[in-house]
PDB file of C-alpha atoms in Angstrom:
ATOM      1  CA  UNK A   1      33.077  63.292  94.635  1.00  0.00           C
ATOM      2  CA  UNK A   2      33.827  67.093  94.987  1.00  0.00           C
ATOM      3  CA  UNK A   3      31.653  69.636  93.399  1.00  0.00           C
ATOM      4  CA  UNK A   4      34.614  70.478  90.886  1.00  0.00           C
ATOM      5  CA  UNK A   5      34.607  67.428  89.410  1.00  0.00           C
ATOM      6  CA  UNK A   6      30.947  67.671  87.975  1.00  0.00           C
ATOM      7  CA  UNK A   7      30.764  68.960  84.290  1.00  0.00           C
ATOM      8  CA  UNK A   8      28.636  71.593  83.137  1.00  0.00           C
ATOM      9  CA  UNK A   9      24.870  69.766  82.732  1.00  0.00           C
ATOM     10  CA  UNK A  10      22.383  71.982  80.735  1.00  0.00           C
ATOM     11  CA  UNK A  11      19.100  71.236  79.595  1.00  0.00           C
ATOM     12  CA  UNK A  12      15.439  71.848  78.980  1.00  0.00           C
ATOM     13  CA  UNK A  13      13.369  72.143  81.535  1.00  0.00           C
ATOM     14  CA  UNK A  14       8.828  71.924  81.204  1.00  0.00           C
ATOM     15  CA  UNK A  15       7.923  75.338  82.701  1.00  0.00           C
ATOM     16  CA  UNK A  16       4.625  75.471  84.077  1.00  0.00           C
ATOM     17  CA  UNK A  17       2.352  78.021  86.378  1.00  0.00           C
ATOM     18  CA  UNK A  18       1.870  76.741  89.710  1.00  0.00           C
ATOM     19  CA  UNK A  19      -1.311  79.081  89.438  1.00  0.00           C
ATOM     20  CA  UNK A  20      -4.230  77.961  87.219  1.00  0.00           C
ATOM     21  CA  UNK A  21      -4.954  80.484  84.173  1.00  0.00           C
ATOM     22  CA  UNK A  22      -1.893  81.916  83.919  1.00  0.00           C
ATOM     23  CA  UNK A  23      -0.639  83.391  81.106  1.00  0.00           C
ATOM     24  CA  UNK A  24       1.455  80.758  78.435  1.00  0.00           C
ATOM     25  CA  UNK A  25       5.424  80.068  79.037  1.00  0.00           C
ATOM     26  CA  UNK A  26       8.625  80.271  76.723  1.00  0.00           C
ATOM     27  CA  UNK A  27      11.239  77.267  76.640  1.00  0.00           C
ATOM     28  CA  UNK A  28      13.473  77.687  79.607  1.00  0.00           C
ATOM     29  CA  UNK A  29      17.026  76.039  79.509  1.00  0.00           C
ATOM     30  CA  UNK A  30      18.960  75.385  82.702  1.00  0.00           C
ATOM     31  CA  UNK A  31      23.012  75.271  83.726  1.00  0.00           C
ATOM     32  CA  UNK A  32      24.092  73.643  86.437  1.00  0.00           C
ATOM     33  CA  UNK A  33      27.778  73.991  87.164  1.00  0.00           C
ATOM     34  CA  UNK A  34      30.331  74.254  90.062  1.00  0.00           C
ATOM     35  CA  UNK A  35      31.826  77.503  91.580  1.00  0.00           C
ATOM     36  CA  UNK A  36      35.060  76.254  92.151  1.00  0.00           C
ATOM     37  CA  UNK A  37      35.103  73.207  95.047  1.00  0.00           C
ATOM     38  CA  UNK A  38      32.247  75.182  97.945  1.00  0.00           C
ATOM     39  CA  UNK A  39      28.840  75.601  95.684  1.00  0.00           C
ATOM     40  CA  UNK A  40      26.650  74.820  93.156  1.00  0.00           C
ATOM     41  CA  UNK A  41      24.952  77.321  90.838  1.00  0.00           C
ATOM     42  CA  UNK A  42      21.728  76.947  89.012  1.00  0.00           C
ATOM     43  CA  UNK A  43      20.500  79.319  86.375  1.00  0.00           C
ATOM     44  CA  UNK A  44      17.228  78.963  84.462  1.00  0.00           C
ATOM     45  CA  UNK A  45      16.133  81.147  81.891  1.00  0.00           C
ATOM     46  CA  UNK A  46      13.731  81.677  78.926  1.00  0.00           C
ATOM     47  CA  UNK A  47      15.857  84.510  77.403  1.00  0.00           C
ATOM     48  CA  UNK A  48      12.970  86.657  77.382  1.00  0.00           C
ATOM     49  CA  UNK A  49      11.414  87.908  80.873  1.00  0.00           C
ATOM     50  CA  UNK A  50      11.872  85.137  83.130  1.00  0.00           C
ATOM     51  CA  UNK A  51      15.147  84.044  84.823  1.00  0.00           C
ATOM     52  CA  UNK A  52      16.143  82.704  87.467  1.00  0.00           C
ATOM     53  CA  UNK A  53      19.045  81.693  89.862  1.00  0.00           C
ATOM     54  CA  UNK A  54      20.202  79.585  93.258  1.00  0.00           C
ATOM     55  CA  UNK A  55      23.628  79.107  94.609  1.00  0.00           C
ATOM     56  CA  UNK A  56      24.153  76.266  97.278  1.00  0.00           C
ATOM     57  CA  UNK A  57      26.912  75.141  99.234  1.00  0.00           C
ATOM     58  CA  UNK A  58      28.178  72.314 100.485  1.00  0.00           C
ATOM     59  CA  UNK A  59      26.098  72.477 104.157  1.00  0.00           C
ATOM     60  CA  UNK A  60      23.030  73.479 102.077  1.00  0.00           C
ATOM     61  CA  UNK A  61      22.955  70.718 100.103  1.00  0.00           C
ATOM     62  CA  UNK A  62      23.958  68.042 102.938  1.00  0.00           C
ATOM     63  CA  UNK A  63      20.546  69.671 104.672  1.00  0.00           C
ATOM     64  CA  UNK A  64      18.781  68.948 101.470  1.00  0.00           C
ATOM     65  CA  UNK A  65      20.145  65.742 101.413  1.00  0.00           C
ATOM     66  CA  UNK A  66      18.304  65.304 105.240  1.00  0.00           C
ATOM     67  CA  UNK A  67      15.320  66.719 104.116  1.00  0.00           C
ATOM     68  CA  UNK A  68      15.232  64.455 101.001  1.00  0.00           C
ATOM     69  CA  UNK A  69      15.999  61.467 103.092  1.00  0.00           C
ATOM     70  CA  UNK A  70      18.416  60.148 100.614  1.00  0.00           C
ATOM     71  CA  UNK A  71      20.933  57.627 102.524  1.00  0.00           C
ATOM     72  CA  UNK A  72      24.587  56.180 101.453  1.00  0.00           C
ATOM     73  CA  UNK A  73      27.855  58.841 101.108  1.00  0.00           C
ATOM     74  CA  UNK A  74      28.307  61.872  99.905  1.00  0.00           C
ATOM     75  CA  UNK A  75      29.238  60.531  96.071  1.00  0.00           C
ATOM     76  CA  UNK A  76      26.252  58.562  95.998  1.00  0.00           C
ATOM     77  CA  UNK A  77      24.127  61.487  97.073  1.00  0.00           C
ATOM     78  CA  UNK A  78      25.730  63.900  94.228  1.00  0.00           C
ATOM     79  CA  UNK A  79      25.707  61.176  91.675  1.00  0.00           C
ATOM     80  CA  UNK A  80      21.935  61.505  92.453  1.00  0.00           C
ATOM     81  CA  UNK A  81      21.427  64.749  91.596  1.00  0.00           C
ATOM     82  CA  UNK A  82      23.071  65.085  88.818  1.00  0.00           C
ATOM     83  CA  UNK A  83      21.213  61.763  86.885  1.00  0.00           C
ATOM     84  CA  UNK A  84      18.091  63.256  88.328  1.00  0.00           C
ATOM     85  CA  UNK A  85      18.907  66.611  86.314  1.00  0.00           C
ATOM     86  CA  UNK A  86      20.028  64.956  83.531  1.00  0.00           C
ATOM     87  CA  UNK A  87      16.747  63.191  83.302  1.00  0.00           C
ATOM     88  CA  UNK A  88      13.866  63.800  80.806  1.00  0.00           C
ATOM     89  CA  UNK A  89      11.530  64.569  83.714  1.00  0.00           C
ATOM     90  CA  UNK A  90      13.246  67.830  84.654  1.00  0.00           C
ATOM     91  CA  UNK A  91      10.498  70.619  85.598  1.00  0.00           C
ATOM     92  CA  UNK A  92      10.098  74.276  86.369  1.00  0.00           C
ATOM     93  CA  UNK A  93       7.165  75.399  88.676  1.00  0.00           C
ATOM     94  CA  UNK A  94       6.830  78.935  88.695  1.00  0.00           C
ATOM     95  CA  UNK A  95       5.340  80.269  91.566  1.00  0.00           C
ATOM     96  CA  UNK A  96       4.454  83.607  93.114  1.00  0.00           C
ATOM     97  CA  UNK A  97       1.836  86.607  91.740  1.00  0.00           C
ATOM     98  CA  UNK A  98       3.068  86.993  88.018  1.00  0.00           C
ATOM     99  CA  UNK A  99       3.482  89.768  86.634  1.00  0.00           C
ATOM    100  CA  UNK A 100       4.134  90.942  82.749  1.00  0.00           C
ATOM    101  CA  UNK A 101       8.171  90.781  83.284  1.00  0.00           C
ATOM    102  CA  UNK A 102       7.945  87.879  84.764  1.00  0.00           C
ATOM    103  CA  UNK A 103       7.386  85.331  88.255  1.00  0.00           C
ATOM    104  CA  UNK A 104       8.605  86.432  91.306  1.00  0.00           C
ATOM    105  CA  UNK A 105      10.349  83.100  91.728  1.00  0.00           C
ATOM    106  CA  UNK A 106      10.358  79.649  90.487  1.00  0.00           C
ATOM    107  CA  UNK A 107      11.437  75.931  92.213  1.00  0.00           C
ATOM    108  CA  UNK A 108      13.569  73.597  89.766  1.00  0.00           C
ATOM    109  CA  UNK A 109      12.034  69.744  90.321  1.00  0.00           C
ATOM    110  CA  UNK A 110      13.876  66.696  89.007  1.00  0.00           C
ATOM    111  CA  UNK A 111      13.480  63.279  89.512  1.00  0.00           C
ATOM    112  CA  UNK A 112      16.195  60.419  88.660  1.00  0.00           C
ATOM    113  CA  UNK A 113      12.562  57.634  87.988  1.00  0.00           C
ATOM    114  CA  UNK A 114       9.528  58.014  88.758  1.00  0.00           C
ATOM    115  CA  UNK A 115       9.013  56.431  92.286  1.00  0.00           C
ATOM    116  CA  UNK A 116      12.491  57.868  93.536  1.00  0.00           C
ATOM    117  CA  UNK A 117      13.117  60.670  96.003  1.00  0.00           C
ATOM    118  CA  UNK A 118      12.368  64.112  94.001  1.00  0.00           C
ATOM    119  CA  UNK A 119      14.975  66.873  93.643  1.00  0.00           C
ATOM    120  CA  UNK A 120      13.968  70.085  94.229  1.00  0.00           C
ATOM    121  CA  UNK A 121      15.834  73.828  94.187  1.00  0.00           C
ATOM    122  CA  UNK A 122      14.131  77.211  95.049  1.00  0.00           C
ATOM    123  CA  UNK A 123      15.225  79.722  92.484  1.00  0.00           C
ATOM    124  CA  UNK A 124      15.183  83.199  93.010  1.00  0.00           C
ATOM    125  CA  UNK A 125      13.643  85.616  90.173  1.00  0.00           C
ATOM    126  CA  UNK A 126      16.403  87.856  88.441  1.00  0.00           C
ATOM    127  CA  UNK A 127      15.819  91.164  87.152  1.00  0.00           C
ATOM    128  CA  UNK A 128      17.946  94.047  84.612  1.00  0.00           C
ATOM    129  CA  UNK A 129      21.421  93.884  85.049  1.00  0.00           C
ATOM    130  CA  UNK A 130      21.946  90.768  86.891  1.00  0.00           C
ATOM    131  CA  UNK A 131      19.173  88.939  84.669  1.00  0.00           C
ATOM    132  CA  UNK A 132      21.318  90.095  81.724  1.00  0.00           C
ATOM    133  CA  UNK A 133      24.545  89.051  83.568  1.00  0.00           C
ATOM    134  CA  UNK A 134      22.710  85.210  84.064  1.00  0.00           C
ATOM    135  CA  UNK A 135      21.567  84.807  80.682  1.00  0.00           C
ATOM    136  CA  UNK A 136      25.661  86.139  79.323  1.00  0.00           C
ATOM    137  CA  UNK A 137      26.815  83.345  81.414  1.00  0.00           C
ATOM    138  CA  UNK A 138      24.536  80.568  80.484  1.00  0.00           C
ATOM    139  CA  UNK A 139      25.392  81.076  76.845  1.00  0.00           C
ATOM    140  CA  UNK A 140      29.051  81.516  77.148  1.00  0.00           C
ATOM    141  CA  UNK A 141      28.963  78.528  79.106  1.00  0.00           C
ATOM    142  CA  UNK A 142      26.565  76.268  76.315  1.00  0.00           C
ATOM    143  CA  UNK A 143      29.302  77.659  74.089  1.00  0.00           C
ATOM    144  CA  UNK A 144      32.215  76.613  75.785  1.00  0.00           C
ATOM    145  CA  UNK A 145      30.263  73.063  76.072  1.00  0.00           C
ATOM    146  CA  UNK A 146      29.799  73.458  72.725  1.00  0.00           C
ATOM    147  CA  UNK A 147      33.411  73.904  71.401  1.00  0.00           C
ATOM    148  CA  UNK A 148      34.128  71.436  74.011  1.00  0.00           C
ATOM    149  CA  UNK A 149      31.761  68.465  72.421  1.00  0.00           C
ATOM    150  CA  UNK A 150      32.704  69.909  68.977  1.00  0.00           C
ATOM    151  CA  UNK A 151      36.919  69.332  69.868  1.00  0.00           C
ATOM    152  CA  UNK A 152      36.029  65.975  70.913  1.00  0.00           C
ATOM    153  CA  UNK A 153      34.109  64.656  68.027  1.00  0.00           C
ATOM    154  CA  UNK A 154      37.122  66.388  65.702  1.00  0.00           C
ATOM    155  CA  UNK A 155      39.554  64.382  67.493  1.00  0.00           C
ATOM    156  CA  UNK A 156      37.227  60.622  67.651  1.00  0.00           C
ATOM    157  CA  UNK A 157      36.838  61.698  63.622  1.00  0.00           C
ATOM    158  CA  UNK A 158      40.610  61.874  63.358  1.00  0.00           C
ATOM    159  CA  UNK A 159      40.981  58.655  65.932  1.00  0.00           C
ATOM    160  CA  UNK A 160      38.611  56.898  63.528  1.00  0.00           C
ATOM    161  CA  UNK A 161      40.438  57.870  60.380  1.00  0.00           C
ATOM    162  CA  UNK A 162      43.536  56.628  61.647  1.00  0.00           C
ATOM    163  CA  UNK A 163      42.014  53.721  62.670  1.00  0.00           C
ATOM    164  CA  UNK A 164      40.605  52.895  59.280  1.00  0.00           C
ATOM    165  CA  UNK A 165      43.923  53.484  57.671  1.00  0.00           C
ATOM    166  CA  UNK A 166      45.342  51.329  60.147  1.00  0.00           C
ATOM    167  CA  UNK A 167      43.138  49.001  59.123  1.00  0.00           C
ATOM    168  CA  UNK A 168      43.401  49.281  55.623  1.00  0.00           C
ATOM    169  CA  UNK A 169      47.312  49.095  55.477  1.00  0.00           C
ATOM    170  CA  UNK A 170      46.985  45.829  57.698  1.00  0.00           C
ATOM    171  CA  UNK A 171      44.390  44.397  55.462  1.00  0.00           C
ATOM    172  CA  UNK A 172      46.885  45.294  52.222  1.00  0.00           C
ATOM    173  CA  UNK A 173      49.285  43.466  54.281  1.00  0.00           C
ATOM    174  CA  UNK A 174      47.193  40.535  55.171  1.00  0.00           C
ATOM    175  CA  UNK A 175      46.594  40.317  51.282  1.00  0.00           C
ATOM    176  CA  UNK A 176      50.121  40.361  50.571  1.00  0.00           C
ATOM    177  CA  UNK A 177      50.763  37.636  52.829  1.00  0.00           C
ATOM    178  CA  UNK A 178      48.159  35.770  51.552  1.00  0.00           C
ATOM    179  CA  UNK A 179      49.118  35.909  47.636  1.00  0.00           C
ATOM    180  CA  UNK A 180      52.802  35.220  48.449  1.00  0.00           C
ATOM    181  CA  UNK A 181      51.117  32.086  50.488  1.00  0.00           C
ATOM    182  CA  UNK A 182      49.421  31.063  47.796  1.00  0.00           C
ATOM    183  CA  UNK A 183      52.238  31.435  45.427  1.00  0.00           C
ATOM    184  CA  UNK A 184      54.172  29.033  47.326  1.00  0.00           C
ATOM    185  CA  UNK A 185      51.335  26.176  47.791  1.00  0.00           C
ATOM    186  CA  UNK A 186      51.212  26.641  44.138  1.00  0.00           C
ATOM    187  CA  UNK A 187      54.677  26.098  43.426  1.00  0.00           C
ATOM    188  CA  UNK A 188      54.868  23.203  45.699  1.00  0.00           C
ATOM    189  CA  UNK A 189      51.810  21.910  44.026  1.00  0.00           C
ATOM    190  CA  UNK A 190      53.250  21.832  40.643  1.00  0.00           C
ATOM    191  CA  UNK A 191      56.159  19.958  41.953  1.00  0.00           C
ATOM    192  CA  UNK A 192      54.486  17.368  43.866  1.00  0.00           C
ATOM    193  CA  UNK A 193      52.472  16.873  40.527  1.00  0.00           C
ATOM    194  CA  UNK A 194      55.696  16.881  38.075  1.00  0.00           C
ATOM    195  CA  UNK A 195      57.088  14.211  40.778  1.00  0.00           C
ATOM    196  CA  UNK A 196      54.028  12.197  40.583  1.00  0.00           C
ATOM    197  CA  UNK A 197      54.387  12.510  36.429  1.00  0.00           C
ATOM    198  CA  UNK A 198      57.474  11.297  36.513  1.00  0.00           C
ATOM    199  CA  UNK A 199      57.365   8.294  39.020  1.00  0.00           C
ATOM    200  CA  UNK A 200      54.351   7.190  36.804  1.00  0.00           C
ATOM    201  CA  UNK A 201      56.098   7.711  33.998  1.00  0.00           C
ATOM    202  CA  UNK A 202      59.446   5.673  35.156  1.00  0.00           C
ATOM    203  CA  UNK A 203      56.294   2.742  36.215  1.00  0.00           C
ATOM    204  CA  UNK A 204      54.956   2.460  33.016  1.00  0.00           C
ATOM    205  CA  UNK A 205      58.684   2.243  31.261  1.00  0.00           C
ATOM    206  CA  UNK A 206      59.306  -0.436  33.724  1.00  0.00           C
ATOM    207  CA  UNK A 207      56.657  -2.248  33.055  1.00  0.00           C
ATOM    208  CA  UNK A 208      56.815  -1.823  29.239  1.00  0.00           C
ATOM    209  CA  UNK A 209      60.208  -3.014  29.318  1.00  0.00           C
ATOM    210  CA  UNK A 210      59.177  -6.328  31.163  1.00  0.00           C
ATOM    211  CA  UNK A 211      56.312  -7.068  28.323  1.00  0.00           C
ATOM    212  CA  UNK A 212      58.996  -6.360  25.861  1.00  0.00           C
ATOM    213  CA  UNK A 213      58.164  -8.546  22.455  1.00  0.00           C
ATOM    214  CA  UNK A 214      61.840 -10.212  23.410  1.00  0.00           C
ATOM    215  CA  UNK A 215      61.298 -11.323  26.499  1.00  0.00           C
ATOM    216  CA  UNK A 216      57.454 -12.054  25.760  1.00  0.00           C
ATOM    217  CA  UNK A 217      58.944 -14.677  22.879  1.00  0.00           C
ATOM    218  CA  UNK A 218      62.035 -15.824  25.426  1.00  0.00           C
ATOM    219  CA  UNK A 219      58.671 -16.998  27.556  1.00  0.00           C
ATOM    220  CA  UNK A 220      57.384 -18.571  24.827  1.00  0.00           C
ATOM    221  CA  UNK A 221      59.937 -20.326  24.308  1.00  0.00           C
ATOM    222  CA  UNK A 222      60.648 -21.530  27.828  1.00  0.00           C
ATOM    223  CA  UNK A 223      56.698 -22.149  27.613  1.00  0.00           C
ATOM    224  CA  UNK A 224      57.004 -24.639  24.454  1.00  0.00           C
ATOM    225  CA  UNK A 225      59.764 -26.456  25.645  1.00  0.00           C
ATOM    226  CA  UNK A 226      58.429 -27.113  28.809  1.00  0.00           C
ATOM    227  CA  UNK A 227      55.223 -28.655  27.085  1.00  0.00           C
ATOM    228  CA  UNK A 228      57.210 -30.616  24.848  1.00  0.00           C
ATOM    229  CA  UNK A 229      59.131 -32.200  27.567  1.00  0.00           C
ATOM    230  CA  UNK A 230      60.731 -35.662  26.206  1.00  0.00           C
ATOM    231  CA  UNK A 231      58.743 -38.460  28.411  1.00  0.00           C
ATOM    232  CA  UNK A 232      61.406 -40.658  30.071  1.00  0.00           C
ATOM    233  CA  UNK A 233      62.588 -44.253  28.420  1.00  0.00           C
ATOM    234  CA  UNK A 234      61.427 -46.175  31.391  1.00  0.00           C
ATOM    235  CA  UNK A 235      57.817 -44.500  31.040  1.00  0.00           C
ATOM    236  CA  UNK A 236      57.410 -44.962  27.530  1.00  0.00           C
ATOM    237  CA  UNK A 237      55.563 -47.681  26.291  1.00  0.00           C
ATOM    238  CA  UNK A 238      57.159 -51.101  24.733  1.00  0.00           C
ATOM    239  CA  UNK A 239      56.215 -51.645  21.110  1.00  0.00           C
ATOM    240  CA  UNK A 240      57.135 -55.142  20.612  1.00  0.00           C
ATOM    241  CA  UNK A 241      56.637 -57.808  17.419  1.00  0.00           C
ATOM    242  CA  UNK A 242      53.800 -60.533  17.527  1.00  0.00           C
ATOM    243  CA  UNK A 243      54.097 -63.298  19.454  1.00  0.00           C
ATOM    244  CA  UNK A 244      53.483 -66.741  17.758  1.00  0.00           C
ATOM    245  CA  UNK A 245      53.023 -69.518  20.108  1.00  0.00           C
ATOM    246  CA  UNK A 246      51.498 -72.961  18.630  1.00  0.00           C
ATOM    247  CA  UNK A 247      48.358 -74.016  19.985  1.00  0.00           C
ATOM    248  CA  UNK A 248      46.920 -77.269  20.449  1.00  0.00           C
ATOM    249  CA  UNK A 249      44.669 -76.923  18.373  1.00  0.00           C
ATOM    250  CA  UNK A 250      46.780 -75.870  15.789  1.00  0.00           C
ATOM    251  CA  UNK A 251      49.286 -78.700  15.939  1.00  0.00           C
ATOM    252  CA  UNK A 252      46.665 -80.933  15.533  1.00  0.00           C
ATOM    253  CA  UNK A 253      46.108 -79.144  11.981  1.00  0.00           C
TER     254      UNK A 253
END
C-alpha cells in the first residue's frame, strides 16, 4: 500500500503529563494524512496552547518498523498503523519542562490491542505562526472529511430512496399479478363448479327418467305376469271321478 492511498484518520487522543503535578490538559484531536506518495504528517492540537507536529518518510518509518519489530510486508506494516490509530487506546504523553504556552514536545502512542507492538511518534511543539498554520490545516481538513462523509450519506439516502421505490413499484406489481391470478383461479373455479352442476344435474334426469311411473308400472306388469305364470298341462294335477269297484264283501250283500 502507498502512503497516498490512506484517507485522512482524525481523532481524539487522552493527553496526559509525563510529569507528576502538572497542571490539567484540554482535549487534543489528531490528523494523520499523506503528503503526496514520500511522508506522513501528524498534527495534534488542543486549539488552545498546545500543538504539535511530525512528518515521516518512507525510510523513517521502515526504521520504525525495525525498531518496533513488526514482521510481514510493507502493507501489512501500514495497515498496522493505521488500525492502531484508529483505535480507542490512542494517547498523548506530553513531555518536557512545561511552561504556561504550552510543552516543549509531546510523543503520540497507539496501540492496535492491548498485548500488540505499541506505536509511537515524537511530535515536535509548535509555536505562533506555524502553530496557527497547524491548527488552519487540521480544521480545513476535518471539514473537507466532513463534506466528504456528509456527500456520501446524501447519496446512500438517495440510493436508499430509490431502492424503496424500487421496491414499492415491484411490490404494486407483484400485487397486480397476484389479483389477476386470482381472478383467473376464480373464473376457472366457477366453471369447474357450473360443470359439476350440470353433470349432476343431467344424473339425476337420467335417473328420474328410468323410475318414471310408466316404466315403474311396465315392471309391474312384467312382474305380475311372471308370478302368474300358467303351470304346464303335464304338471297339473288329474281330477278324476270316483272309482266304484265291487268288493267281496259287498257282493255277498
Amino acid at each position: 500500500m502507498g502512503l497516498e492511498e490512506i484517507e485522512p484518520i482524525f481523532g481524539e487522543a487522552k493527553a496526559e503529563w509525563s510529569a507528576p503535578n502538572s497542571p490539567p490538559l484540554r482535549p487534543f484531536l489528531f490528523w494523520v494524512h499523506a503528503l503526496g506518495s514520500s511522508s506522513l504528517r501528524v498534527i495534534v492540537t488542543d486549539f488552545h496552547s498546545n500543538t504539535f507536529e511530525a512528518v515521516r518518510s518512507i525510510e523513517q518509518l521502515e526504521d520504525m518498523r525495525d525498531m518496533i519489530g513488526i514482521g510481514g510486508s510493507w502493507s501489512e506494516f501500514i495497515d498496522y498503523v493505521i488500525a492502531s490509530i484508529k483505535s480507542d487506546d490512542v494517547k498523548l504523553i506530553l513531555e518536557g519542562q512545561s511552561r504556561l504556552e504550552g510543552a516543549a514536545y509531546a510523543k503520540l502512542v497507539a496501540q492496535k490491542s492491548k498485548g500488540m507492538p505499541l506505536i509511537s511518534i515524537s511530535l515536535a511543539g509548535l509555536a505562533d505562526a506555524a502553530a496557527k498554520e497547524a491548527i488552519a490545516n487540521l480544521s480545513l481538513g476535518l471539514y473537507k472529511a466532513f463534506k466528504n462523509m456528509h456527500s456520501l450519506l446524501i447519496n446512500e439516502q438517495e440510493r436508499r430512496c430509490q431502492l424503496t421505490k424500487m421496491m414499492s413499484a415491484e411490490q404494486e406489481k407483484n400485487e397486480t399479478i397476484q389479483r389477476q391470478l386470482d381472478t383467473v383461479l376464480y373464473s376457472k373455479r366457477q366453471k369447474s363448479q357450473k360443470m359439476n352442476d350440470k353433470v349432476n344435474s343431467d344424473a339425476l334426469l337420467v335417473t328420474g327418467s328410468q323410475d318414471s311411473p310408466d316404466k315403474l308400472a311396465s315392471k309391474n306388469a312384467v312382474s305380475t305376469k311372471v308370478t302368474k305364470r300358467v303351470v304346464p298341462a303335464y304338471r297339473r294335477a288329474k281330477v278324476r271321478g270316483v272309482l266304484l269297484q265291487d268288493t267281496e264283501d259287498g257282493g255277498d250283500n
